[in-house]
Short mmCIF file of C-alpha atoms in Angstrom, two decimals:
data_model
loop_
_atom_site.label_atom_id
_atom_site.label_comp_id
_atom_site.label_asym_id
_atom_site.label_seq_id
_atom_site.Cartn_x
_atom_site.Cartn_y
_atom_site.Cartn_z
CA UNK A 345 13.76 32.31 -1.87
CA UNK A 346 13.40 28.41 -1.35
CA UNK A 347 14.91 26.34 -3.87
CA UNK A 348 13.29 23.23 -4.84
CA UNK A 349 16.39 21.04 -4.60
CA UNK A 350 16.19 22.35 -0.95
CA UNK A 351 12.87 20.89 0.08
CA UNK A 352 12.86 17.48 1.68
CA UNK A 353 11.89 14.73 -0.46
CA UNK A 354 8.21 13.57 -0.23
CA UNK A 355 7.61 9.97 1.19
CA UNK A 356 4.21 8.81 1.06
CA UNK A 357 5.23 6.09 3.77
CA UNK A 358 5.64 9.09 6.42
CA UNK A 359 1.89 9.56 6.22
CA UNK A 360 0.68 6.28 6.76
CA UNK A 361 0.97 5.95 10.34
CA UNK A 362 -2.41 4.78 11.31
CA UNK A 363 -4.84 2.02 9.95
CA UNK A 364 -7.48 4.90 8.92
CA UNK A 365 -5.01 6.55 6.87
CA UNK A 366 -3.88 3.40 5.17
CA UNK A 367 -7.54 2.39 4.54
CA UNK A 368 -8.05 5.70 3.06
CA UNK A 369 -5.16 5.72 0.95
CA UNK A 370 -5.85 2.11 -0.50
CA UNK A 371 -9.56 3.11 -1.17
CA UNK A 372 -8.35 6.10 -3.33
CA UNK A 373 -6.02 3.96 -5.37
CA UNK A 374 -8.36 1.02 -5.69
CA UNK A 375 -11.02 3.84 -6.90
CA UNK A 376 -8.56 4.78 -9.54
CA UNK A 377 -8.39 1.25 -10.91
CA UNK A 378 -4.69 1.10 -11.86
CA UNK A 379 -3.03 -2.12 -10.81
CA UNK A 380 0.50 -0.51 -11.28
CA UNK A 381 -0.58 2.06 -8.62
CA UNK A 382 -1.99 -0.60 -6.40
CA UNK A 383 1.45 -2.32 -6.25
CA UNK A 384 3.02 0.99 -5.52
CA UNK A 385 0.59 1.97 -2.79
CA UNK A 386 1.11 -1.51 -1.14
CA UNK A 387 4.77 -0.89 -1.47
CA UNK A 388 4.21 2.43 0.58
CA UNK A 389 2.35 0.96 3.17
CA UNK A 390 4.68 -2.05 3.55
CA UNK A 391 7.69 0.52 3.79
CA UNK A 392 5.90 2.37 6.64
CA UNK A 393 5.04 -0.92 8.34
CA UNK A 394 8.45 -2.41 7.93
CA UNK A 395 9.41 -4.45 4.75
CA UNK A 396 11.18 -7.21 6.27
CA UNK A 397 8.32 -7.64 8.89
CA UNK A 398 5.62 -7.72 6.08
CA UNK A 399 7.74 -9.98 3.93
CA UNK A 400 8.04 -12.28 6.62
CA UNK A 401 4.20 -12.24 7.54
CA UNK A 402 3.43 -12.72 3.87
CA UNK A 403 5.51 -15.51 3.30
CA UNK A 404 7.15 -13.91 0.43
CA UNK A 405 10.94 -13.38 0.10
CA UNK A 406 12.11 -9.70 0.85
CA UNK A 407 13.49 -9.33 -2.80
CA UNK A 408 10.19 -10.85 -4.21
CA UNK A 409 8.22 -8.36 -2.26
CA UNK A 410 10.41 -5.46 -3.43
CA UNK A 411 9.86 -6.64 -7.05
CA UNK A 412 6.26 -7.18 -6.48
CA UNK A 413 5.51 -3.60 -5.23
CA UNK A 414 7.77 -1.68 -7.26
CA UNK A 415 6.12 1.41 -8.99
CA UNK A 416 4.63 0.06 -12.22
CA UNK A 417 4.66 -3.77 -11.09
CA UNK A 418 1.47 -5.81 -11.89
CA UNK A 419 1.67 -8.34 -9.03
CA UNK A 420 -0.55 -11.47 -9.23
CA UNK A 421 -3.96 -11.25 -7.03
CA UNK A 422 -2.32 -14.14 -4.56
CA UNK A 423 0.67 -11.82 -4.08
CA UNK A 424 -1.59 -8.66 -3.44
CA UNK A 425 -4.00 -10.80 -1.12
CA UNK A 426 -1.06 -12.08 1.06
CA UNK A 427 0.47 -8.72 1.26
CA UNK A 428 -2.94 -7.19 2.32
CA UNK A 429 -3.15 -10.10 4.93
CA UNK A 430 0.20 -9.16 6.36
CA UNK A 431 -0.64 -5.47 6.39
CA UNK A 432 -3.89 -6.05 8.24
CA UNK A 433 -6.11 -4.80 5.41
CA UNK A 434 -8.86 -6.23 3.63
CA UNK A 435 -10.03 -5.53 0.10
CA UNK A 436 -13.76 -5.12 -0.43
CA UNK A 437 -16.20 -4.71 -3.24
CA UNK A 438 -19.20 -2.32 -2.99
CA UNK A 439 -21.57 -1.13 -5.67
CA UNK A 440 -20.30 1.93 -7.69
CA UNK A 441 -21.36 5.23 -5.82
CA UNK A 442 -21.52 3.40 -2.67
CA UNK A 443 -19.40 4.14 0.49
CA UNK A 444 -17.58 1.34 1.77
CA UNK A 445 -18.46 0.67 5.56
CA UNK A 446 -15.74 -0.51 7.82
CA UNK A 447 -16.43 -4.27 8.69
CA UNK A 448 -16.34 -4.90 12.50
CA UNK A 449 -14.38 -7.86 13.83
#
């Protein structure tokens, strides 16, 4: 019988290994509409991509990035936008019930 303590710890960053997985994950989180969850999700993605590199690419200090993307944080839109840019993703709006179509280019 396996004990819970013997199971490996789940780390979402381990599953965010390609752009499609990142986009799907962010889409689900955005659909739920929780700003704290968005910050947490961006943190998982930044961890998967390398927090130091994302800090550099976003122009944010590493400590500031960790603070902004911790679970339950409510980062400013500018911070979210800068992190998304550094991650190579774009937030888009679609009518309710519509499926977002990937933008080419």
